[in-house]
Every structure is written in structure tokens, then in C-alpha cells.
mmCIF file of C-alpha atoms in Angstrom:
data_model
loop_
_atom_site.group_PDB
_atom_site.id
_atom_site.type_symbol
_atom_site.label_atom_id
_atom_site.label_comp_id
_atom_site.label_asym_id
_atom_site.label_seq_id
_atom_site.Cartn_x
_atom_site.Cartn_y
_atom_site.Cartn_z
ATOM 1 C CA MET A 8 130.560 160.559 57.432
ATOM 2 C CA LYS A 9 131.359 160.772 61.377
ATOM 3 C CA GLU A 10 128.199 160.086 63.479
ATOM 4 C CA VAL A 11 126.663 163.121 65.292
ATOM 5 C CA THR A 12 125.868 161.891 69.426
ATOM 6 C CA LEU A 13 124.272 163.792 71.757
ATOM 7 C CA ASN A 14 125.447 164.400 75.488
ATOM 8 C CA PRO A 15 122.896 162.740 77.923
ATOM 9 C CA SER A 16 123.065 164.889 79.981
ATOM 10 C CA VAL A 17 121.464 168.356 78.647
ATOM 11 C CA VAL A 18 117.628 168.580 78.634
ATOM 12 C CA PHE A 19 116.161 170.150 76.410
ATOM 13 C CA ARG A 20 113.053 171.945 76.867
ATOM 14 C CA ASP A 21 111.110 173.769 74.159
ATOM 15 C CA ASP A 22 107.906 174.670 75.920
ATOM 16 C CA LEU A 23 108.954 177.769 77.509
ATOM 17 C CA ASP A 24 108.077 180.221 73.939
ATOM 18 C CA ASP A 25 109.768 180.547 70.473
ATOM 19 C CA ILE A 26 112.351 180.331 71.950
ATOM 20 C CA ALA A 27 113.557 176.819 73.383
ATOM 21 C CA ILE A 28 115.876 175.587 76.060
ATOM 22 C CA LEU A 29 119.581 172.827 76.353
ATOM 23 C CA TYR A 30 120.643 173.106 80.102
ATOM 24 C CA ASN A 31 123.797 171.400 80.886
ATOM 25 C CA PRO A 32 123.855 169.953 84.750
ATOM 26 C CA ASP A 33 126.552 169.290 84.524
ATOM 27 C CA ASN A 34 127.846 172.777 83.909
ATOM 28 C CA GLY A 35 124.749 174.539 85.416
ATOM 29 C CA LYS A 36 124.599 176.212 81.103
ATOM 30 C CA ALA A 37 121.737 176.919 79.578
ATOM 31 C CA PHE A 38 121.776 177.622 75.982
ATOM 32 C CA SER A 39 118.772 178.962 73.952
ATOM 33 C CA LEU A 40 118.652 178.262 70.160
ATOM 34 C CA ASN A 41 115.897 178.882 67.721
ATOM 35 C CA GLN A 42 113.777 177.334 66.218
ATOM 36 C CA THR A 43 115.596 176.356 63.568
ATOM 37 C CA GLY A 44 118.357 174.722 66.151
ATOM 38 C CA ALA A 45 115.530 173.358 68.307
ATOM 39 C CA ILE A 46 114.651 171.027 64.481
ATOM 40 C CA VAL A 47 118.374 169.401 64.417
ATOM 41 C CA TRP A 48 119.048 169.822 67.720
ATOM 42 C CA LYS A 49 115.710 167.307 67.896
ATOM 43 C CA MET A 50 116.003 165.848 64.379
ATOM 44 C CA LEU A 51 120.588 164.846 65.886
ATOM 45 C CA TYR A 52 117.711 162.292 69.135
ATOM 46 C CA GLU A 53 116.487 161.022 66.729
ATOM 47 C CA ARG A 54 119.944 160.262 64.880
ATOM 48 C CA LYS A 55 119.836 161.354 61.231
ATOM 49 C CA ASN A 56 123.125 162.295 60.569
ATOM 50 C CA ILE A 57 124.112 166.015 58.347
ATOM 51 C CA ASP A 58 123.136 165.154 54.735
ATOM 52 C CA GLU A 59 119.345 164.425 55.905
ATOM 53 C CA ILE A 60 118.719 167.110 58.225
ATOM 54 C CA VAL A 61 120.179 169.397 55.413
ATOM 55 C CA GLY A 62 117.633 168.133 53.328
ATOM 56 C CA ILE A 63 114.781 168.266 55.370
ATOM 57 C CA VAL A 64 115.747 171.645 56.633
ATOM 58 C CA THR A 65 115.740 172.939 52.461
ATOM 59 C CA ASP A 66 112.363 171.298 52.360
ATOM 60 C CA THR A 67 110.804 172.505 55.764
ATOM 61 C CA PHE A 68 112.127 176.531 55.367
ATOM 62 C CA GLU A 69 111.568 179.134 52.377
ATOM 63 C CA ASN A 70 114.724 180.801 51.181
ATOM 64 C CA THR A 71 117.127 178.334 52.388
ATOM 65 C CA PRO A 72 121.065 179.866 52.333
ATOM 66 C CA VAL A 73 122.731 178.213 50.033
ATOM 67 C CA GLU A 74 125.746 177.426 52.293
ATOM 68 C CA ILE A 75 123.027 175.455 54.912
ATOM 69 C CA ASP A 76 125.008 173.405 55.149
ATOM 70 C CA ASP A 77 128.102 174.378 56.729
ATOM 71 C CA ASN A 78 125.934 177.006 58.624
ATOM 72 C CA ILE A 79 124.633 173.842 59.935
ATOM 73 C CA GLN A 80 127.930 171.958 60.068
ATOM 74 C CA GLU A 81 128.884 175.141 62.186
ATOM 75 C CA TYR A 82 125.794 174.423 64.180
ATOM 76 C CA ILE A 83 126.641 171.548 65.408
ATOM 77 C CA THR A 84 130.187 172.062 65.484
ATOM 78 C CA LEU A 85 129.456 175.253 68.487
ATOM 79 C CA LEU A 86 127.460 171.335 70.203
ATOM 80 C CA ILE A 87 130.396 169.985 70.898
ATOM 81 C CA GLU A 88 132.960 173.335 71.963
ATOM 82 C CA ARG A 89 130.403 173.759 74.246
ATOM 83 C CA GLY A 90 129.880 169.232 75.322
ATOM 84 C CA LEU A 91 126.615 169.788 74.648
ATOM 85 C CA ALA A 92 127.312 167.237 71.548
ATOM 86 C CA GLY A 93 130.609 164.688 70.490
ATOM 87 C CA TYR A 94 131.219 162.583 67.938
ATOM 88 C CA VAL A 95 130.921 158.736 67.404
ATOM 89 C CA CYS A 96 134.271 157.277 66.911
ATOM 90 C CA MET B 1 137.336 165.641 112.373
ATOM 91 C CA THR B 2 134.619 162.270 113.514
ATOM 92 C CA THR B 3 134.938 158.472 113.231
ATOM 93 C CA THR B 4 132.521 156.141 114.340
ATOM 94 C CA CYS B 5 132.452 155.327 117.538
ATOM 95 C CA GLU B 6 132.957 150.924 118.137
ATOM 96 C CA ASN B 7 129.403 149.037 118.434
ATOM 97 C CA GLN B 8 128.316 149.387 122.168
ATOM 98 C CA VAL B 9 124.569 148.364 122.359
ATOM 99 C CA THR B 10 124.319 145.211 120.373
ATOM 100 C CA ASN B 11 120.905 145.239 122.161
ATOM 101 C CA HIS B 12 118.172 145.335 119.285
ATOM 102 C CA GLN B 13 115.039 146.155 121.563
ATOM 103 C CA LYS B 14 114.028 148.553 122.912
ATOM 104 C CA THR B 15 115.174 148.491 126.196
ATOM 105 C CA SER B 16 117.843 151.294 128.939
ATOM 106 C CA HIS B 17 119.610 150.902 125.066
ATOM 107 C CA SER B 18 116.737 153.195 123.568
ATOM 108 C CA ILE B 19 117.776 156.157 122.873
ATOM 109 C CA GLU B 20 114.283 157.925 123.392
ATOM 110 C CA LEU B 21 113.284 161.579 121.601
ATOM 111 C CA ASP B 22 110.987 164.561 122.468
ATOM 112 C CA ALA B 23 108.988 165.927 120.414
ATOM 113 C CA LEU B 24 109.455 169.825 120.547
ATOM 114 C CA PHE B 25 108.321 171.465 118.041
ATOM 115 C CA ARG B 26 106.794 171.378 114.021
ATOM 116 C CA LEU B 27 108.255 172.292 110.812
ATOM 117 C CA GLU B 28 105.380 172.898 107.874
ATOM 118 C CA LEU B 29 104.551 173.684 104.499
ATOM 119 C CA SER B 30 102.084 175.232 103.062
ATOM 120 C CA ASP B 31 102.629 172.188 101.056
ATOM 121 C CA ARG B 32 101.195 170.917 104.250
ATOM 122 C CA ASN B 33 104.111 168.564 104.461
ATOM 123 C CA GLY B 34 105.004 169.277 107.607
ATOM 124 C CA TRP B 35 107.474 167.873 110.026
ATOM 125 C CA THR B 36 108.285 166.698 114.115
ATOM 126 C CA VAL B 37 111.243 167.512 115.242
ATOM 127 C CA CYS B 38 112.773 165.620 118.326
ATOM 128 C CA ALA B 39 115.044 165.818 119.938
ATOM 129 C CA SER B 40 117.280 163.266 122.120
ATOM 130 C CA LYS B 41 118.327 164.688 125.972
ATOM 131 C CA ALA B 42 122.039 165.783 124.855
ATOM 132 C CA ALA B 43 121.238 167.079 121.792
ATOM 133 C CA TYR B 44 118.398 168.866 123.590
ATOM 134 C CA THR B 45 119.854 172.927 123.836
ATOM 135 C CA TRP B 46 121.582 172.579 119.700
ATOM 136 C CA THR B 47 117.692 171.831 118.954
ATOM 137 C CA HIS B 48 115.747 174.142 121.200
ATOM 138 C CA ARG B 49 118.516 176.835 118.978
ATOM 139 C CA PHE B 50 117.678 175.921 116.159
ATOM 140 C CA SER B 51 113.597 175.954 116.242
ATOM 141 C CA GLN B 52 114.166 179.503 117.653
ATOM 142 C CA ILE B 53 116.226 180.657 115.068
ATOM 143 C CA LEU B 54 113.538 179.521 112.898
ATOM 144 C CA GLU B 55 110.297 180.270 114.916
ATOM 145 C CA LEU B 56 109.084 176.578 115.199
ATOM 146 C CA PRO B 57 105.885 176.328 117.268
ATOM 147 C CA ASN B 58 105.899 173.433 119.630
ATOM 148 C CA CYS B 59 104.124 170.236 118.669
ATOM 149 C CA LYS B 60 100.893 169.727 119.572
ATOM 150 C CA ASN B 61 100.181 166.623 121.664
ATOM 151 C CA ASN B 62 98.331 165.500 118.451
ATOM 152 C CA TYR B 63 100.301 167.080 115.595
ATOM 153 C CA ARG B 64 102.089 163.811 113.954
ATOM 154 C CA ALA B 65 104.210 164.562 110.493
ATOM 155 C CA PRO B 66 107.159 162.585 109.777
ATOM 156 C CA TYR B 67 110.433 163.298 112.213
ATOM 157 C CA LEU B 68 112.740 165.632 112.167
ATOM 158 C CA VAL B 69 115.375 163.573 114.813
ATOM 159 C CA PHE B 70 118.479 165.368 116.153
ATOM 160 C CA LEU B 71 121.397 162.930 117.983
ATOM 161 C CA LYS B 72 124.460 164.170 119.285
ATOM 162 C CA ASN B 73 127.016 163.004 120.324
ATOM 163 C CA ASP B 74 129.143 163.384 124.088
ATOM 164 C CA LYS B 75 132.471 161.988 122.915
ATOM 165 C CA GLN B 76 133.913 162.582 119.824
ATOM 166 C CA CYS B 77 131.972 160.288 117.010
ATOM 167 C CA HIS B 78 129.403 159.945 115.466
ATOM 168 C CA VAL B 79 126.602 158.272 117.413
ATOM 169 C CA ASP B 80 126.610 155.079 116.128
ATOM 170 C CA LEU B 81 123.109 154.280 115.305
ATOM 171 C CA ASN B 82 121.528 151.882 115.777
ATOM 172 C CA PHE B 83 117.374 152.611 114.251
ATOM 173 C CA ALA B 84 115.318 149.958 116.085
ATOM 174 C CA GLU B 85 116.815 152.174 119.531
ATOM 175 C CA LEU B 86 115.381 155.240 118.125
ATOM 176 C CA ALA B 87 111.949 155.582 120.720
ATOM 177 C CA PHE B 88 110.107 157.159 118.147
ATOM 178 C CA PRO B 89 107.172 159.212 119.981
ATOM 179 C CA ASP B 90 104.931 157.213 118.265
ATOM 180 C CA ASN B 91 106.453 154.555 119.697
ATOM 181 C CA GLU B 92 106.123 153.937 115.398
ATOM 182 C CA ILE B 93 108.528 151.171 114.203
ATOM 183 C CA ARG B 94 111.165 152.215 111.377
ATOM 184 C CA GLU B 95 114.599 150.202 111.679
ATOM 185 C CA GLN B 96 111.727 148.822 108.544
ATOM 186 C CA SER B 97 112.814 151.793 106.155
ATOM 187 C CA ASP B 98 116.354 151.524 104.078
ATOM 188 C CA TRP B 99 118.114 154.355 105.189
ATOM 189 C CA GLU B 100 120.023 155.915 103.931
ATOM 190 C CA HIS B 101 123.232 158.863 104.751
ATOM 191 C CA TYR B 102 125.636 161.478 104.031
ATOM 192 C CA ASP B 103 128.517 163.701 105.878
ATOM 193 C CA TYR B 104 127.884 167.361 105.529
ATOM 194 C CA TYR B 105 129.771 169.413 107.330
ATOM 195 C CA GLY B 106 130.100 167.777 110.406
ATOM 196 C CA MET B 107 127.035 166.788 110.436
ATOM 197 C CA ARG B 108 125.660 163.180 108.921
ATOM 198 C CA ILE B 109 122.074 162.729 107.818
ATOM 199 C CA TYR B 110 120.640 159.777 107.680
ATOM 200 C CA HIS B 111 117.077 159.456 105.177
ATOM 201 C CA ASN B 112 115.174 156.691 103.419
ATOM 202 C CA THR B 113 113.059 156.432 100.448
ATOM 203 C CA GLU B 114 110.679 155.133 102.259
ATOM 204 C CA THR B 115 109.465 157.673 104.744
ATOM 205 C CA LEU B 116 109.980 161.490 104.287
ATOM 206 C CA ASP B 117 111.504 160.906 108.296
ATOM 207 C CA ILE B 118 115.315 162.782 108.428
ATOM 208 C CA ILE B 119 118.155 161.845 110.985
ATOM 209 C CA TYR B 120 120.137 164.376 112.067
ATOM 210 C CA ASP B 121 123.477 163.177 114.514
ATOM 211 C CA ILE B 122 125.628 166.760 114.960
ATOM 212 C CA GLY B 123 128.734 165.286 116.244
ATOM 213 C CA TYR B 124 130.251 165.836 119.003
ATOM 214 C CA GLU B 125 130.639 169.717 120.664
ATOM 215 C CA SER B 126 131.430 172.285 118.592
ATOM 216 C CA ASN B 127 131.570 176.065 118.331
ATOM 217 C CA THR B 128 129.637 178.470 117.865
ATOM 218 C CA THR B 129 130.291 178.701 114.309
ATOM 219 C CA GLU B 130 130.589 174.887 113.613
ATOM 220 C CA ASN B 131 126.913 175.037 114.560
ATOM 221 C CA ILE B 132 125.904 177.514 112.782
ATOM 222 C CA TYR B 133 127.173 175.678 109.717
ATOM 223 C CA ASN B 134 126.132 172.385 110.778
ATOM 224 C CA MET B 135 122.764 174.760 110.793
ATOM 225 C CA TRP B 136 122.888 175.984 107.855
ATOM 226 C CA ALA B 137 123.704 172.413 106.616
ATOM 227 C CA ALA B 138 120.202 170.965 108.548
ATOM 228 C CA VAL B 139 118.156 172.438 106.316
ATOM 229 C CA HIS B 140 119.297 171.271 102.456
ATOM 230 C CA PRO B 141 117.058 168.179 103.005
ATOM 231 C CA ILE B 142 114.130 169.950 103.497
ATOM 232 C CA TYR B 143 115.046 171.897 100.223
ATOM 233 C CA ARG B 144 115.830 168.701 98.405
ATOM 234 C CA HIS B 145 112.674 167.308 99.505
ATOM 235 C CA ALA B 146 110.992 170.649 98.118
ATOM 236 C CA VAL B 147 112.886 169.687 94.902
ATOM 237 C CA LYS B 148 110.828 165.774 94.756
ATOM 238 C CA SER B 149 107.918 167.654 95.043
ATOM 239 C CA ASN B 150 108.356 170.577 92.346
ATOM 240 C CA GLY B 151 109.585 172.992 95.126
ATOM 241 C CA ILE B 152 112.705 175.263 94.447
ATOM 242 C CA PRO B 153 115.003 177.233 96.742
ATOM 243 C CA LEU B 154 115.412 180.996 95.555
ATOM 244 C CA HIS B 155 118.966 182.492 96.805
ATOM 245 C CA ALA B 156 117.281 185.456 97.166
ATOM 246 C CA ALA B 157 116.143 188.370 99.647
ATOM 247 C CA LEU B 158 111.748 188.483 100.092
ATOM 248 C CA ALA B 159 109.430 191.920 100.557
ATOM 249 C CA GLU B 160 105.849 191.402 101.649
ATOM 250 C CA ARG B 161 103.270 193.730 100.064
ATOM 251 C CA ASN B 162 99.126 194.036 100.269
ATOM 252 C CA GLY B 163 100.158 189.731 100.664
ATOM 253 C CA ILE B 164 101.506 188.942 97.838
ATOM 254 C CA GLY B 165 104.959 188.389 98.426
ATOM 255 C CA ILE B 166 108.027 189.929 95.961
ATOM 256 C CA LEU B 167 111.268 188.163 95.571
ATOM 257 C CA PHE B 168 114.805 189.950 94.852
ATOM 258 C CA ALA B 169 116.968 187.678 93.618
ATOM 259 C CA ALA B 170 120.783 187.908 93.645
ATOM 260 C CA PRO B 171 124.286 185.889 93.869
ATOM 261 C CA GLY B 172 125.898 186.497 97.820
ATOM 262 C CA GLY B 173 127.053 190.190 98.229
ATOM 263 C CA THR B 174 125.624 192.178 94.719
ATOM 264 C CA GLY B 175 122.872 193.758 96.692
ATOM 265 C CA LYS B 176 119.936 191.687 98.339
ATOM 266 C CA THR B 177 120.053 193.137 101.367
ATOM 267 C CA THR B 178 120.940 196.638 100.270
ATOM 268 C CA THR B 179 117.777 196.208 98.126
ATOM 269 C CA LEU B 180 115.896 194.805 100.525
ATOM 270 C CA ASN B 181 116.844 197.733 103.042
ATOM 271 C CA ARG B 182 115.954 200.292 100.915
ATOM 272 C CA LEU B 183 111.929 199.523 100.568
ATOM 273 C CA PRO B 184 110.351 201.831 101.901
ATOM 274 C CA GLY B 185 107.802 201.733 104.610
ATOM 275 C CA THR B 186 105.393 200.147 103.080
ATOM 276 C CA TRP B 187 107.024 197.232 101.988
ATOM 277 C CA ASN B 188 107.315 194.361 105.082
ATOM 278 C CA LYS B 189 111.065 193.172 104.744
ATOM 279 C CA ILE B 190 110.550 188.920 105.295
ATOM 280 C CA CYS B 191 113.962 187.968 104.746
ATOM 281 C CA ASP B 192 117.374 188.963 102.551
ATOM 282 C CA ASP B 193 119.030 186.057 101.492
ATOM 283 C CA GLU B 194 117.437 182.299 101.155
ATOM 284 C CA THR B 195 114.055 181.420 100.569
ATOM 285 C CA LEU B 196 111.522 178.201 99.193
ATOM 286 C CA VAL B 197 109.695 177.997 96.279
ATOM 287 C CA ILE B 198 106.212 175.393 97.439
ATOM 288 C CA PRO B 199 104.795 174.670 94.687
ATOM 289 C CA GLY B 200 100.594 175.556 95.912
ATOM 290 C CA ILE B 201 96.910 175.408 93.678
ATOM 291 C CA GLU B 202 96.095 176.789 91.051
ATOM 292 C CA ASP B 203 99.385 177.587 88.933
ATOM 293 C CA GLN B 204 99.813 179.099 92.073
ATOM 294 C CA TYR B 205 103.035 179.786 94.067
ATOM 295 C CA ARG B 206 103.151 179.256 98.189
ATOM 296 C CA ILE B 207 106.887 181.375 99.783
ATOM 297 C CA HIS B 208 108.375 180.684 102.251
ATOM 298 C CA PRO B 209 110.944 182.519 104.307
ATOM 299 C CA PHE B 210 114.611 181.457 105.780
ATOM 300 C CA PRO B 211 117.816 182.264 107.561
ATOM 301 C CA THR B 212 120.688 183.910 106.385
ATOM 302 C CA TRP B 213 122.880 181.712 108.359
ATOM 303 C CA SER B 214 126.219 183.915 107.154
ATOM 304 C CA SER B 215 124.590 186.601 109.182
ATOM 305 C CA PHE B 216 125.482 185.018 112.743
ATOM 306 C CA LEU B 217 128.367 184.608 111.398
ATOM 307 C CA GLN B 218 129.591 187.768 111.327
ATOM 308 C CA LYS B 219 128.821 187.961 114.648
ATOM 309 C CA LYS B 220 124.770 190.095 114.103
ATOM 310 C CA PRO B 221 123.054 190.544 116.794
ATOM 311 C CA LEU B 222 120.029 188.092 117.547
ATOM 312 C CA MET B 223 117.989 186.798 114.916
ATOM 313 C CA SER B 224 115.428 184.502 113.229
ATOM 314 C CA TRP B 225 112.953 184.111 111.066
ATOM 315 C CA GLN B 226 109.534 182.115 110.451
ATOM 316 C CA VAL B 227 109.641 179.706 108.789
ATOM 317 C CA ASN B 228 106.291 177.763 109.076
ATOM 318 C CA SER B 229 104.887 181.032 107.495
ATOM 319 C CA ASN B 230 104.511 182.224 103.428
ATOM 320 C CA PHE B 231 103.262 184.464 100.925
ATOM 321 C CA LYS B 232 101.947 183.845 97.664
ATOM 322 C CA LEU B 233 104.483 184.558 95.054
ATOM 323 C CA GLY B 234 103.792 187.949 92.185
ATOM 324 C CA ALA B 235 107.126 188.079 91.130
ATOM 325 C CA ILE B 236 110.339 187.430 90.462
ATOM 326 C CA PHE B 237 113.261 190.642 90.082
ATOM 327 C CA PHE B 238 116.666 189.687 89.432
ATOM 328 C CA LEU B 239 118.292 192.325 90.278
ATOM 329 C CA LYS B 240 121.301 194.228 88.645
ATOM 330 C CA HIS B 241 122.632 197.740 88.855
ATOM 331 C CA GLY B 242 123.090 200.803 86.077
ATOM 332 C CA GLU B 243 122.455 204.190 85.175
ATOM 333 C CA HIS B 244 119.066 204.043 86.177
ATOM 334 C CA ASP B 245 116.491 202.076 88.071
ATOM 335 C CA PHE B 246 114.275 199.926 84.852
ATOM 336 C CA VAL B 247 111.648 196.859 85.025
ATOM 337 C CA GLU B 248 112.817 194.780 81.627
ATOM 338 C CA HIS B 249 110.333 191.893 81.888
ATOM 339 C CA LEU B 250 111.999 188.488 81.100
ATOM 340 C CA ARG B 251 111.026 185.499 78.348
ATOM 341 C CA PRO B 252 110.330 182.894 80.181
ATOM 342 C CA VAL B 253 113.263 181.062 78.964
ATOM 343 C CA ASN B 254 115.758 183.680 79.828
ATOM 344 C CA ALA B 255 114.045 183.460 83.151
ATOM 345 C CA ALA B 256 114.276 179.759 84.067
ATOM 346 C CA ALA B 257 118.273 180.213 83.163
ATOM 347 C CA LEU B 258 118.603 182.703 85.636
ATOM 348 C CA ILE B 259 115.712 180.511 87.588
ATOM 349 C CA ASN B 260 117.840 177.580 88.209
ATOM 350 C CA GLN B 261 121.306 179.713 88.148
ATOM 351 C CA SER B 262 119.313 180.832 91.250
ATOM 352 C CA ALA B 263 118.760 177.781 92.489
ATOM 353 C CA ARG B 264 121.918 176.352 91.960
ATOM 354 C CA GLN B 265 123.694 178.887 93.775
ATOM 355 C CA ILE B 266 122.541 177.466 96.992
ATOM 356 C CA MET B 267 122.128 173.504 96.150
ATOM 357 C CA LYS B 268 125.182 173.192 95.322
ATOM 358 C CA ARG B 269 126.452 173.744 98.443
ATOM 359 C CA GLY B 270 125.160 170.129 99.480
ATOM 360 C CA TRP B 271 123.445 167.838 96.073
ATOM 361 C CA SER B 272 127.054 165.586 95.017
ATOM 362 C CA LEU B 273 127.408 164.498 99.119
ATOM 363 C CA SER B 274 124.943 161.725 98.345
ATOM 364 C CA GLY B 275 126.425 160.459 94.870
ATOM 365 C CA THR B 276 126.288 160.843 91.206
ATOM 366 C CA ALA B 277 123.289 159.366 90.399
ATOM 367 C CA VAL B 278 121.460 161.201 93.235
ATOM 368 C CA GLU B 279 122.865 165.089 92.199
ATOM 369 C CA LYS B 280 122.136 164.429 88.395
ATOM 370 C CA THR B 281 118.552 163.141 89.817
ATOM 371 C CA LEU B 282 118.419 166.947 91.406
ATOM 372 C CA LYS B 283 120.571 168.847 89.065
ATOM 373 C CA HIS B 284 117.627 167.739 86.254
ATOM 374 C CA GLN B 285 114.937 168.267 88.882
ATOM 375 C CA VAL B 286 116.402 171.793 89.775
ATOM 376 C CA PHE B 287 115.690 172.900 86.206
ATOM 377 C CA SER B 288 112.550 171.111 85.579
ATOM 378 C CA ASN B 289 111.024 172.945 88.395
ATOM 379 C CA ALA B 290 112.944 176.730 87.571
ATOM 380 C CA VAL B 291 111.323 176.019 83.571
ATOM 381 C CA GLU B 292 107.985 175.060 85.420
ATOM 382 C CA LEU B 293 108.204 178.060 87.773
ATOM 383 C CA ALA B 294 109.126 180.570 84.898
ATOM 384 C CA LYS B 295 106.164 179.334 82.337
ATOM 385 C CA LYS B 296 103.954 180.676 86.106
ATOM 386 C CA ILE B 297 105.489 183.563 87.349
ATOM 387 C CA PRO B 298 105.841 187.064 86.305
ATOM 388 C CA THR B 299 110.130 187.317 86.654
ATOM 389 C CA TYR B 300 111.264 190.738 85.325
ATOM 390 C CA MET B 301 115.555 192.441 85.370
ATOM 391 C CA LEU B 302 115.196 195.331 87.485
ATOM 392 C CA ILE B 303 118.114 197.797 87.273
ATOM 393 C CA ILE B 304 118.537 199.772 89.691
ATOM 394 C CA SER B 305 120.570 203.040 90.747
ATOM 395 C CA LYS B 306 122.240 204.306 93.466
ATOM 396 C CA ASN B 307 119.836 206.686 94.333
ATOM 397 C CA GLY B 308 116.737 206.297 92.706
ATOM 398 C CA ASN B 309 113.342 204.961 93.773
ATOM 399 C CA PHE B 310 113.224 201.771 91.934
ATOM 400 C CA TRP B 311 109.995 199.892 93.905
ATOM 401 C CA GLU B 312 108.444 202.748 92.319
ATOM 402 C CA LYS B 313 108.702 201.342 89.337
ATOM 403 C CA VAL B 314 108.288 197.074 91.048
ATOM 404 C CA GLU B 315 104.787 198.912 91.888
ATOM 405 C CA ASP B 316 104.088 200.721 88.388
ATOM 406 C CA LYS B 317 105.415 196.822 86.842
ATOM 407 C CA LEU B 318 103.151 194.998 89.848
ATOM 408 C CA ASN B 319 100.266 197.709 90.096
ATOM 409 C CA ASP B 320 100.173 196.671 86.182
ATOM 410 C CA ARG B 321 99.918 193.481 85.344
ATOM 411 C CA GLY B 322 97.594 193.362 88.801
ATOM 412 C CA ARG B 323 99.919 191.728 91.424
ATOM 413 C CA LEU B 324 99.344 193.863 94.217
#
């Protein structure tokens, strides 16, 4: 399984309201994250792999959809496409 | 194009080679940070004009602050700067500081990490347009300093009502000046392009007006802005055109992103000039300051119709929150 690493330039702030914000100073773009997105970001920061993240999200939230692992993978793909994260070679 | 002259002066003592500086004006921000504006004889006319545009008061004899020093060379090169030869008005020796410099338009700007002094080599004889660009560049280190002190420059018009400063933010050419001009006489129109937000006490912010430098390039009449003046910041409105006048409260997360964008519109002109490390630090600091501002100051999207009384919506919103 490929390991995900976060772009070290990106700033994460979750002290504004119930939405967190990711800011990429290299291109000036900011992205808002919902609660789940923020939790996943924090777990990626802690270098947890996708299986661990899926397990924690499933344990934390009620009524987690069966396709949660696909959802998290799509989210990580989105982060990578936007230059906010990448795979460790 | 500028080139560096051959070293012409080797004597490091303050001798007849010294560059005598006159303390002329005072630039002061609301957080009590300020500068004494000094100029060499050759740079006096330029500095006087710059200070006129910023409506800087004359320097008092006992006023001591960091220095903004303006130097000028009559030859077609930058001043061959030897810091030991600068005769600061208080005779303080500042050549020990670890000076660095960056070039911005025709200007070479020296700064250091130990003091707030900034030395500007404004280059040699230049035309009016170049002078304006240089003056525009000369305020950039002030913005940089403010960012390090948790302030933030914003691309916004400033209007005052009942002593409270209200910002109308938008990118260039999208309605700041028109919005300001449409405000009724009960509003005091302060500036229409650049402002500097400075943290105050108890989660308050103060706002300083800065010049609309482009107005000089468009050959508009002589104008000036009282940069030392400041107002308590009441709210920020981001402008958007629409069919009907409407005010929409922005969640802090959206406000932070828009404030950051507005600051980048000002800062981007010069923040890459000191290398990538400084640029990265500045970008992070600007974003952090934008977040803090968004948490403390109410921020709105103001949708403006072509002919409506949009200011009534603004006043209603401010009255609701006890901000006017």
C-alpha cells in the first residue's frame, strides 16, 4: 500500500468554526474541509495508512456508509490532485 | 537598468565622506510602531514629495524611532553604501546590524533583523512614472513589518462613519472606487485602494489609509492620504455585483480565505524579492493574520446593484451588530 504524505507547505486551521481550512501558500488557494475531512487530514498528518483511517472513521461515526474506504480514497486523490498531498515513492 | 558603482570611499570613519541625513518627517502606526523619515541632501526632493503624499507630519526634535532613510545617487548607479558612513541624526552607529537588501523597481531596499531601520537607495535621476513606482515600492517594507506584527494590508476602500472604519474590499477594477463614490454624505470617504490593518487592544483592530498610487500614473490631480490617521475597524464587506442589494454574513472560514486573497493582492508585488524562505514565511504569516482577523471582525459579502441604495443594507447590518 502506498503511503500518503502531506504537502509540508500547506497550512491547516480548524479553529474558525465547524469547518476546517487548508491553505496552500504556493498558489494562494484555500479549501474548506468538513468534520470528517479534517479528521482524515489529521490522521494523515500522524502518518496513519488508509486501512487505519477507515477503521478509526468507522469506529468514530455512526452509520458509516459501506463504501467508506472508497470515499476516503477519493478524498485522498482529491488532495493529491490539488497539490495538498502526495504518495511517498 | 542600474549598476553598482566601483567602491569610491574606503574610509570607514565618519569623516567628510559621511552621508549627512536630515530627520524630516514622522510615520507612525496605531500600535506605536513608527519611523523617523530621513533623507540625504540628494534625496530630499523625492522624500519631501513622498511624505507630502502620505501627509506625514514634520519630525519633532525629540522624536526617536527607527529610521526610514532615503538616499539618492546623482550618477547612474546605486549608492555604494557603507553603513558606517551614514550619519544618523542621533549619531547611533548602526553598521553592526546584519543588513540585507532586495531590489524593487528602481529601488534597493536594505533591512536587518536587529532593528526596524529601513534604508532605501532610490536610484538615480528618474522620471515621474518611475518615481511613483518607487514610492509605491517604498511602502512595501512597512507592510512587511506590519505583517510580522500580526497586521495585514488589504486591497480595500475605506470609509468612516461615526468614528468607525468600514472596509469595502475587491480586486482592482471591480468597484471599490465606484462604491466609495456612491456613498452618501453621511459617510467620510478616506481612501479607495490600499489599507493597512493593525491589531489593537482587546481583539480590536485599527485601520490606516494608504495612497492610490495608480491615480498618479493615470495623471489624476494631486492627491494625498493621511497615513498616520487610523480608525477602529468595524467590519469588512467584500464586493460583488448583482441584481439587488444584499448583505450576506460570511462564515469565518470563508472570510479568512477572502481576507487572505485581498492581502495577497497587495503583498504579491514584492514578497518574492527576498528569496523563497522569506516569501514562504510571509505567506504563512499573512494567512495566519487573515484567520485571526476573520475570527474577530464581522465580515460580509455585499452584493451591489447598479442603482440601489446599497449603503442602507450596510448601515442596517452594522446597526444590528451595534457597530455604528
